[in-house]
Coordinates of C-alpha atoms and ligand atoms in Angstrom, one line a residue:
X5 CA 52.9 -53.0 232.9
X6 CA 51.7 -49.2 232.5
X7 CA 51.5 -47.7 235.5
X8 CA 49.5 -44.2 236.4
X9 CA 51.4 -41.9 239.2
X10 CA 49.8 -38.8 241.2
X11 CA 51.2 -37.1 244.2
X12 CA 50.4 -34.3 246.0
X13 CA 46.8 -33.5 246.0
X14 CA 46.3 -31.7 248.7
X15 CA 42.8 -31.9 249.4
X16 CA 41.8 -30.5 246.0
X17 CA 38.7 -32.5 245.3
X18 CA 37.6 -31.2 242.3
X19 CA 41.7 -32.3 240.6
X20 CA 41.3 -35.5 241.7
X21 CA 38.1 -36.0 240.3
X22 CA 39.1 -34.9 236.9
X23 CA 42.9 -37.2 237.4
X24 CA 40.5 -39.5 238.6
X25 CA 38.5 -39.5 235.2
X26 CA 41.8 -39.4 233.2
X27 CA 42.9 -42.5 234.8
X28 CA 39.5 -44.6 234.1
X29 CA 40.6 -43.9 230.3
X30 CA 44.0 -44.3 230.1
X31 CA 43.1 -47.9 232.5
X32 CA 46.5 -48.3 233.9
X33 CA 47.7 -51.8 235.6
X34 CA 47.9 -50.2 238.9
X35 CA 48.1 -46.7 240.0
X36 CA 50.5 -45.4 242.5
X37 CA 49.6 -42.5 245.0
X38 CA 53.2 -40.6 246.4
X39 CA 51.7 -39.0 248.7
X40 CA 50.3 -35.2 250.3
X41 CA 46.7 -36.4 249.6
X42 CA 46.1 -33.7 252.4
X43 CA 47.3 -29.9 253.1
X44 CA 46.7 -26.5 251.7
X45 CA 42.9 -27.2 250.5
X46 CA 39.8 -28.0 252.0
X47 CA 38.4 -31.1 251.3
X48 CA 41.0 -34.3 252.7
X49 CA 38.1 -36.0 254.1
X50 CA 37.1 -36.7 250.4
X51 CA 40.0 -37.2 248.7
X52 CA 41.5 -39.6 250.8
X53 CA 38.3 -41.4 249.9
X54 CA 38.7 -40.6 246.1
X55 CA 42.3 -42.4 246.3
X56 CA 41.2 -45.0 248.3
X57 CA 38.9 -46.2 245.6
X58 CA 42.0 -45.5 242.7
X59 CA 44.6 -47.9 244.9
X60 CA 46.1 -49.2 247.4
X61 CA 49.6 -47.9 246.7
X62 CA 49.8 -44.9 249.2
X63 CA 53.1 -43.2 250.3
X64 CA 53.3 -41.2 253.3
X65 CA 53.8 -37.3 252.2
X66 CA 55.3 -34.6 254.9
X67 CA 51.3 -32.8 254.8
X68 CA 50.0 -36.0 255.6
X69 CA 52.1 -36.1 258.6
X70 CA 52.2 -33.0 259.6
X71 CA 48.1 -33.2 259.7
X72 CA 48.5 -36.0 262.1
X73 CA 51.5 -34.8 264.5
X74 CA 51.7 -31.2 264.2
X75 CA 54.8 -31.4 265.7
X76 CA 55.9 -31.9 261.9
X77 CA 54.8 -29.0 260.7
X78 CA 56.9 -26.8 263.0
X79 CA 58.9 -26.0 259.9
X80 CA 56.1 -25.0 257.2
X81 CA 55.5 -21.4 256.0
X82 CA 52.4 -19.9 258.0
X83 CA 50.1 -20.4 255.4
X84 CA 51.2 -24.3 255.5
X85 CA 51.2 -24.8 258.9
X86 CA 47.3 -22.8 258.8
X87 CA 46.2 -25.3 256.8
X88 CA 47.9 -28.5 258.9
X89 CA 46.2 -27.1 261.8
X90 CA 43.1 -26.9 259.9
X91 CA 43.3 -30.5 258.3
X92 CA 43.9 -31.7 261.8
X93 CA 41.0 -30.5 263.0
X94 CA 39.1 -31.9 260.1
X95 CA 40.4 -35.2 259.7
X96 CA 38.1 -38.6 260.6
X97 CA 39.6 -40.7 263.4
X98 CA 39.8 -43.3 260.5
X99 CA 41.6 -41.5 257.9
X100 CA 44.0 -40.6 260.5
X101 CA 44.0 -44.0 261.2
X102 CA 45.3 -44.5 257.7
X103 CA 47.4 -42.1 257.7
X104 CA 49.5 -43.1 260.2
X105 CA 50.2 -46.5 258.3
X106 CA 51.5 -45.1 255.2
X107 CA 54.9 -46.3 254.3
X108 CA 57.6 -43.6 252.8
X109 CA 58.1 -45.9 250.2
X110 CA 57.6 -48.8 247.7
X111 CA 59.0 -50.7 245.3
X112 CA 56.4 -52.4 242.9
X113 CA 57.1 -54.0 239.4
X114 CA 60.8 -53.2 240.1
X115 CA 60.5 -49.4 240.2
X116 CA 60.7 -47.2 242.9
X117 CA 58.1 -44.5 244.4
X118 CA 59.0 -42.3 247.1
X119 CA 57.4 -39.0 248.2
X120 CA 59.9 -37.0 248.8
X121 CA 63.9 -38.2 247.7
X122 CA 65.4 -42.0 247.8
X123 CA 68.3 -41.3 249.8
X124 CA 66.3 -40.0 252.6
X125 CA 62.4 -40.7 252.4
X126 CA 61.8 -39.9 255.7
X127 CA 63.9 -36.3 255.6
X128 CA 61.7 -34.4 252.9
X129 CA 64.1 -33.2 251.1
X130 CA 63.5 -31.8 247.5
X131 CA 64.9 -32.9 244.6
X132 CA 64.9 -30.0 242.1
X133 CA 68.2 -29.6 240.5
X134 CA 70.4 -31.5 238.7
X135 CA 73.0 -31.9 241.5
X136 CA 69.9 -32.8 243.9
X137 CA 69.2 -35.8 241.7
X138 CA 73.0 -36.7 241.3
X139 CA 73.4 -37.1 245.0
X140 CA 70.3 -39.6 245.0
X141 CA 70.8 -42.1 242.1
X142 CA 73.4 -44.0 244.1
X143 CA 71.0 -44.4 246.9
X144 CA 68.6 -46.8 244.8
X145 CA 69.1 -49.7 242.4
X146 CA 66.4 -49.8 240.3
X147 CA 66.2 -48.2 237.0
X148 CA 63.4 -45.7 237.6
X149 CA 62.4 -43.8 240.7
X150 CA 59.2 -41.6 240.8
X151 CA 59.3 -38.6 243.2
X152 CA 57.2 -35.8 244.2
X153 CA 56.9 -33.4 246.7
X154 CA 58.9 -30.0 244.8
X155 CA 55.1 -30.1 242.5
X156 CA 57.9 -29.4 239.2
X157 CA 57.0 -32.4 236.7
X158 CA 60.4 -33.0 235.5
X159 CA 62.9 -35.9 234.2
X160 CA 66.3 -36.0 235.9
X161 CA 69.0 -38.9 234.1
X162 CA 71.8 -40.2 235.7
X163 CA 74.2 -38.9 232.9
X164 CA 72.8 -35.7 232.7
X165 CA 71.4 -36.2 228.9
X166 CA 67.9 -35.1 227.6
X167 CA 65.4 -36.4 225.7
X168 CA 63.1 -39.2 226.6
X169 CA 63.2 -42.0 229.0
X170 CA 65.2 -45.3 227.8
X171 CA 66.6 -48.2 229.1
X172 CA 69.6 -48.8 230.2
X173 CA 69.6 -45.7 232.4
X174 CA 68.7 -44.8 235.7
X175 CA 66.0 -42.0 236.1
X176 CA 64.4 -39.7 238.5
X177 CA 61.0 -38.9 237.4
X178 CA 58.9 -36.4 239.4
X179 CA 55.0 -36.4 238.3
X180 CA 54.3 -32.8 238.9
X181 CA 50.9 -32.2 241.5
X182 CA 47.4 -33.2 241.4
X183 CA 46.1 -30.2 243.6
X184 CA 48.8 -27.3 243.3
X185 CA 51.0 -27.3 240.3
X186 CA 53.5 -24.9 240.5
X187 CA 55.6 -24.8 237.1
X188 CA 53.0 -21.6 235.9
X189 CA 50.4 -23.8 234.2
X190 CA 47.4 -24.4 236.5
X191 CA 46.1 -27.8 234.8
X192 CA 46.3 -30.9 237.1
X193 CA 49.7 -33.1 236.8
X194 CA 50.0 -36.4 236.8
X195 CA 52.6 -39.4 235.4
X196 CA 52.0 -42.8 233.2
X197 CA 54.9 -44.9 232.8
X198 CA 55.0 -48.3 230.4
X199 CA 57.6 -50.7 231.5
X200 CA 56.8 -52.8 228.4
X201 CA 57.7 -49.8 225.9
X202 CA 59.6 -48.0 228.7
X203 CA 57.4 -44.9 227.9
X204 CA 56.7 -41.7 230.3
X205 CA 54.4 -39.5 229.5
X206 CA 53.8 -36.7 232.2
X207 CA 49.4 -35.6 231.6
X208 CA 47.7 -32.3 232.0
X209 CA 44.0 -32.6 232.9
X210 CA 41.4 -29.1 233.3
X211 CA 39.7 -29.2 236.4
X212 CA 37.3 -26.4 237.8
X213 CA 39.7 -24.3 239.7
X214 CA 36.7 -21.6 240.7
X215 CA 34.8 -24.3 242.7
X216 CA 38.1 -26.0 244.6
X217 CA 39.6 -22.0 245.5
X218 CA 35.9 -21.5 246.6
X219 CA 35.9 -24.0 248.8
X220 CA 39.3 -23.0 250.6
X221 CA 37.9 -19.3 250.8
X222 CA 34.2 -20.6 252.5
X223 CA 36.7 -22.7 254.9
X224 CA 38.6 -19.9 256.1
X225 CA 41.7 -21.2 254.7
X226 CA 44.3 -18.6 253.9
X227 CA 43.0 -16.7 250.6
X228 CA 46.7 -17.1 249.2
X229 CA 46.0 -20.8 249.2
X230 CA 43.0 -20.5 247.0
X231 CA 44.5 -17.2 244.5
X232 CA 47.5 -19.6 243.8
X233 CA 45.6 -22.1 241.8
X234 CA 44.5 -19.7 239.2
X235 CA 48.3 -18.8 238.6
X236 CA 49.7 -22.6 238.5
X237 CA 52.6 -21.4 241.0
Ligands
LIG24 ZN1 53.1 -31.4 248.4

């Protein structure tokens, strides 16, 4: 089964599209969406349309609850919370709807996708070091578990080696971000892994950053939001 994973969009239309269009060539078995489809950019409306027609494999993220119950997003940065309080605004009764029936996580061809960390789905913590990812592997049984959420692409192995995924081991992949990388290279992220081969392979796709940051300046979205894209951080 080869599977295609992309998290945290965040309302960055024109990234989606050009994932999107990766996707339709690579033509996965299923594609798997972690989550954060909304936050930070201006056009959820859209993109939780765009993923609805990619899948129906759709994790909760902490954006996409926060743009529901801004209760949530008591602890964002003020540019973060802007934008939840933004998004809110925005939002269709029916993709709130949907939102608010997103699951934290799934298991599906006997792998396991959260958005945030396996040991605690619902507690959005990151999973960016080494000894982050040690404290989760003994919290899930399956061989590989695909996070988000930190927007580093990355591959964390239960012994600590490098080098590419193989069986036998137990991994922590995270995917990187559709709409706001930040590891310093601006292209789009996303994640396609082949459980036949047992094969990742983490994707770059060019998208047209001008028109997306112009879209969260006309919005009156915080300009930082808009200036970060360019840098990829
Ligand atoms: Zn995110």
């Amino acid at each position: 089964m080869r599977f295609a994973i992309i998290s945290d969009i965040h309302a960055n239309q024109e990234a989606l599209e050009a994932v999107a269009a990766s996707i339709r060539v690579q033509a996965p078995d299923a594609v798997v969406c972690l989550g954060d489809i909304v936050g930070y950019g201006a056009r959820p409306n859209e993109c939780i349309d765009v993923v609805r027609t990619l899948t129906p494999h759709v994790l909760l993220g902490n954006h996409d609850e926060a743009a529901i119950d801004l209760g949530r997003a008591e602890y964002f940065n003020p540019y973060a919370r802007i934008a939840a309080e933004w998004t809110h605004d925005e939002l269709t009764e029916e993709h709130k709807t949907f939102i608010q029936a997103l699951p934290y996580s799934l298991a599906l061809g006997g792998i396991l996708f959260v958005h945030s960390s396996p040991r605690d789905p619902a507690e959005w913590n990151y999973i960016i070091t080494d000894a982050d990812a040690q404290e989760n592997f003994p919290a899930f049984t399956e061989p590989v578990c695909f996070v988000g959420h930190s927007h580093l692409p990355g591959i964390f192995s239960a012994d600590l080696s490098e080098g590419p995924v193989r069986r036998g081991m137990q991994f922590i992949i995270n995917v990187g971000s559709v709409g706001q990388p930040r590891d310093n290279d601006p292209r789009s992220s996303y994640g396609i892994f082949d459980t036949n081969h047992w094969e990742y392979r983490n994707i770059r796709v060019e998208y047209n950053i001008d028109a997306a940051a112009a879209k969260i300046r006309k919005a009156g979205l915080p300009k930082p939001l808009a200036d970060r894209l360019f840098a990829g951080r």
